[in-house]
Tab-separated table of C-alpha atoms in Angstrom:
chain	number	residue	atom	x	y	z
A	162	UNK	CA	-77.164	19.084	-46.285
A	163	UNK	CA	-77.475	16.659	-48.816
A	164	UNK	CA	-74.830	14.531	-50.295
A	165	UNK	CA	-75.757	16.195	-53.606
A	166	UNK	CA	-74.972	19.464	-52.138
A	167	UNK	CA	-71.462	18.089	-51.140
A	168	UNK	CA	-70.630	17.922	-54.528
A	169	UNK	CA	-71.435	13.960	-54.233
A	170	UNK	CA	-73.826	11.939	-56.559
A	171	UNK	CA	-75.774	9.151	-55.510
A	172	UNK	CA	-75.406	7.799	-58.885
A	173	UNK	CA	-72.951	7.768	-61.895
A	174	UNK	CA	-72.563	10.701	-63.622
A	175	UNK	CA	-71.702	9.436	-66.898
A	176	UNK	CA	-73.420	7.578	-69.292
A	177	UNK	CA	-71.092	7.760	-72.327
A	178	UNK	CA	-67.453	8.988	-72.451
A	179	UNK	CA	-65.850	11.320	-75.390
A	180	UNK	CA	-63.565	9.252	-77.763
A	181	UNK	CA	-61.859	12.010	-79.454
A	182	UNK	CA	-58.552	13.499	-77.551
A	183	UNK	CA	-59.710	16.697	-76.421
A	184	UNK	CA	-56.911	17.197	-73.938
A	185	UNK	CA	-56.004	21.030	-75.267
A	186	UNK	CA	-59.480	22.075	-74.743
A	187	UNK	CA	-59.851	20.909	-71.041
A	188	UNK	CA	-59.884	23.631	-68.392
A	189	UNK	CA	-60.239	21.251	-65.462
A	190	UNK	CA	-60.907	17.526	-64.740
A	191	UNK	CA	-62.768	15.865	-61.886
A	192	UNK	CA	-61.602	12.313	-61.195
A	193	UNK	CA	-64.375	10.539	-58.913
A	194	UNK	CA	-63.093	7.144	-57.653
A	195	UNK	CA	-65.559	4.146	-57.723
A	196	UNK	CA	-67.642	4.570	-54.518
A	197	UNK	CA	-70.802	2.581	-53.428
A	198	UNK	CA	-73.077	4.813	-55.628
A	199	UNK	CA	-71.066	4.072	-58.970
A	200	UNK	CA	-68.804	1.179	-59.433
A	201	UNK	CA	-67.011	2.969	-62.121
A	202	UNK	CA	-64.195	5.322	-61.871
A	203	UNK	CA	-65.401	8.513	-63.556
A	204	UNK	CA	-63.547	11.492	-65.220
A	205	UNK	CA	-65.164	14.638	-66.233
A	206	UNK	CA	-63.296	17.242	-67.702
A	207	UNK	CA	-64.966	20.509	-68.112
A	208	UNK	CA	-64.043	22.634	-71.511
A	209	UNK	CA	-62.115	25.907	-71.428
A	210	UNK	CA	-64.382	27.843	-73.721
A	211	UNK	CA	-67.959	26.578	-73.180
A	212	UNK	CA	-67.793	25.310	-69.502
A	213	UNK	CA	-69.609	21.911	-71.092
A	214	UNK	CA	-68.756	18.896	-69.114
A	215	UNK	CA	-67.524	15.854	-71.007
A	216	UNK	CA	-66.923	12.325	-69.739
A	217	UNK	CA	-63.851	10.571	-70.357
A	218	UNK	CA	-62.753	7.015	-70.335
A	219	UNK	CA	-60.397	6.470	-67.540
A	220	UNK	CA	-59.090	3.389	-69.584
A	221	UNK	CA	-58.043	5.470	-72.642
A	222	UNK	CA	-54.396	5.860	-73.251
A	223	UNK	CA	-54.812	9.446	-74.165
A	224	UNK	CA	-56.946	10.155	-70.983
A	225	UNK	CA	-53.830	8.708	-69.098
A	226	UNK	CA	-51.707	11.007	-70.930
A	227	UNK	CA	-53.284	13.997	-70.350
A	228	UNK	CA	-53.970	13.068	-66.444
A	229	UNK	CA	-50.077	12.645	-66.179
A	230	UNK	CA	-49.300	15.645	-68.094
A	231	UNK	CA	-51.320	17.712	-65.784
A	232	UNK	CA	-49.763	16.256	-62.712
A	233	UNK	CA	-45.968	16.876	-64.454
A	234	UNK	CA	-46.689	20.405	-65.680
A	235	UNK	CA	-46.908	21.819	-62.159
A	236	UNK	CA	-44.212	24.238	-61.483
B	206	UNK	CA	-72.470	33.644	-68.115
B	207	UNK	CA	-69.402	34.340	-66.104
B	208	UNK	CA	-66.366	32.126	-65.834
B	209	UNK	CA	-66.843	31.500	-62.534
B	210	UNK	CA	-70.493	30.404	-63.278
B	211	UNK	CA	-68.838	27.966	-65.988
B	212	UNK	CA	-66.403	26.297	-62.801
B	213	UNK	CA	-63.452	28.726	-63.868
B	214	UNK	CA	-61.773	30.920	-61.443
B	215	UNK	CA	-60.197	34.100	-62.186
B	216	UNK	CA	-57.413	33.608	-59.668
B	217	UNK	CA	-55.625	30.634	-57.796
B	218	UNK	CA	-58.014	28.909	-55.335
B	219	UNK	CA	-55.042	27.437	-52.853
B	220	UNK	CA	-53.186	29.147	-50.668
B	221	UNK	CA	-51.954	26.245	-48.729
B	222	UNK	CA	-51.825	22.582	-49.150
B	223	UNK	CA	-52.357	19.616	-47.328
B	224	UNK	CA	-49.392	17.708	-46.057
B	225	UNK	CA	-51.115	14.774	-44.261
B	226	UNK	CA	-51.860	11.848	-46.686
B	227	UNK	CA	-55.627	11.906	-46.755
B	228	UNK	CA	-55.918	9.762	-49.596
B	229	UNK	CA	-58.644	7.415	-47.925
B	230	UNK	CA	-60.791	10.008	-46.921
B	231	UNK	CA	-60.929	11.841	-50.323
B	232	UNK	CA	-64.419	11.513	-52.461
B	233	UNK	CA	-63.389	13.295	-55.585
B	234	UNK	CA	-60.321	15.284	-56.713
B	235	UNK	CA	-60.114	18.197	-59.222
B	236	UNK	CA	-57.185	19.122	-61.278
B	237	UNK	CA	-56.818	22.508	-62.598
B	238	UNK	CA	-54.165	22.791	-65.057
B	239	UNK	CA	-51.981	26.165	-65.008
B	240	UNK	CA	-53.372	28.766	-66.793
B	241	UNK	CA	-53.607	32.465	-67.299
B	242	UNK	CA	-55.111	33.136	-64.190
B	243	UNK	CA	-53.157	30.937	-62.089
B	244	UNK	CA	-49.333	29.600	-62.714
B	245	UNK	CA	-49.723	26.837	-60.578
B	246	UNK	CA	-51.490	23.414	-61.322
B	247	UNK	CA	-54.218	23.162	-58.609
B	248	UNK	CA	-55.632	19.883	-56.932
B	249	UNK	CA	-58.555	20.205	-54.646
B	250	UNK	CA	-59.688	17.129	-53.146
B	251	UNK	CA	-63.321	16.899	-51.802
B	252	UNK	CA	-63.408	14.996	-48.448
B	253	UNK	CA	-65.962	12.189	-48.376
B	254	UNK	CA	-67.765	12.788	-45.063
B	255	UNK	CA	-67.661	16.543	-44.493
B	256	UNK	CA	-67.642	17.638	-48.392
B	257	UNK	CA	-64.607	20.177	-47.208
B	258	UNK	CA	-62.257	21.105	-49.878
B	259	UNK	CA	-58.714	20.539	-49.481
B	260	UNK	CA	-55.866	21.816	-51.579
B	261	UNK	CA	-53.198	19.095	-52.533
B	262	UNK	CA	-49.547	19.496	-53.291
B	263	UNK	CA	-48.960	18.196	-57.188
B	264	UNK	CA	-45.428	17.652	-56.267
B	265	UNK	CA	-45.701	15.529	-53.072
B	266	UNK	CA	-45.175	11.655	-53.833
B	267	UNK	CA	-48.612	10.757	-51.744
B	268	UNK	CA	-50.597	12.988	-53.948
B	269	UNK	CA	-49.433	11.517	-57.216
B	270	UNK	CA	-49.942	7.950	-55.933
B	271	UNK	CA	-53.462	8.772	-55.013
B	272	UNK	CA	-54.036	9.943	-58.634
B	273	UNK	CA	-52.315	7.073	-59.886
B	274	UNK	CA	-54.485	4.871	-57.650
B	275	UNK	CA	-58.123	6.310	-58.783
B	276	UNK	CA	-56.784	5.725	-62.411
B	277	UNK	CA	-55.453	2.417	-62.116
B	278	UNK	CA	-58.736	1.545	-60.160
B	279	UNK	CA	-61.399	1.754	-63.030
B	280	UNK	CA	-62.676	-1.194	-63.794
């Protein structure tokens, strides 16, 4: 089984990040901590309607707010 | 194209959540906000070595800490 098939990538997945606050369109978010294959934390949002994957900037205040909102809305 | 193939599920994916703090074994984390198909926020971690998917409790303090740590470790 390759690492890729395990959902792990051997390199960074994001080339550029979305600057517009698209929080309301997000269906799910993947957080990939920095690791030996990519030294940046990567955040990849999947959009609700299109399923398009969009990279987000972990440093952007609106991105931090979106993550916090998802965590706080549980239950 | 089905919603499933877009990475969206038509029902909740988690039946039970991991209670042990397995933060150091996590390769990536998916956050799925509550939606019309599942009224709970779901957090699914993929383990580094095995690729196993493990559901985490969004309410557990150690889970909140892990998410915060990933966000803060960027750059």
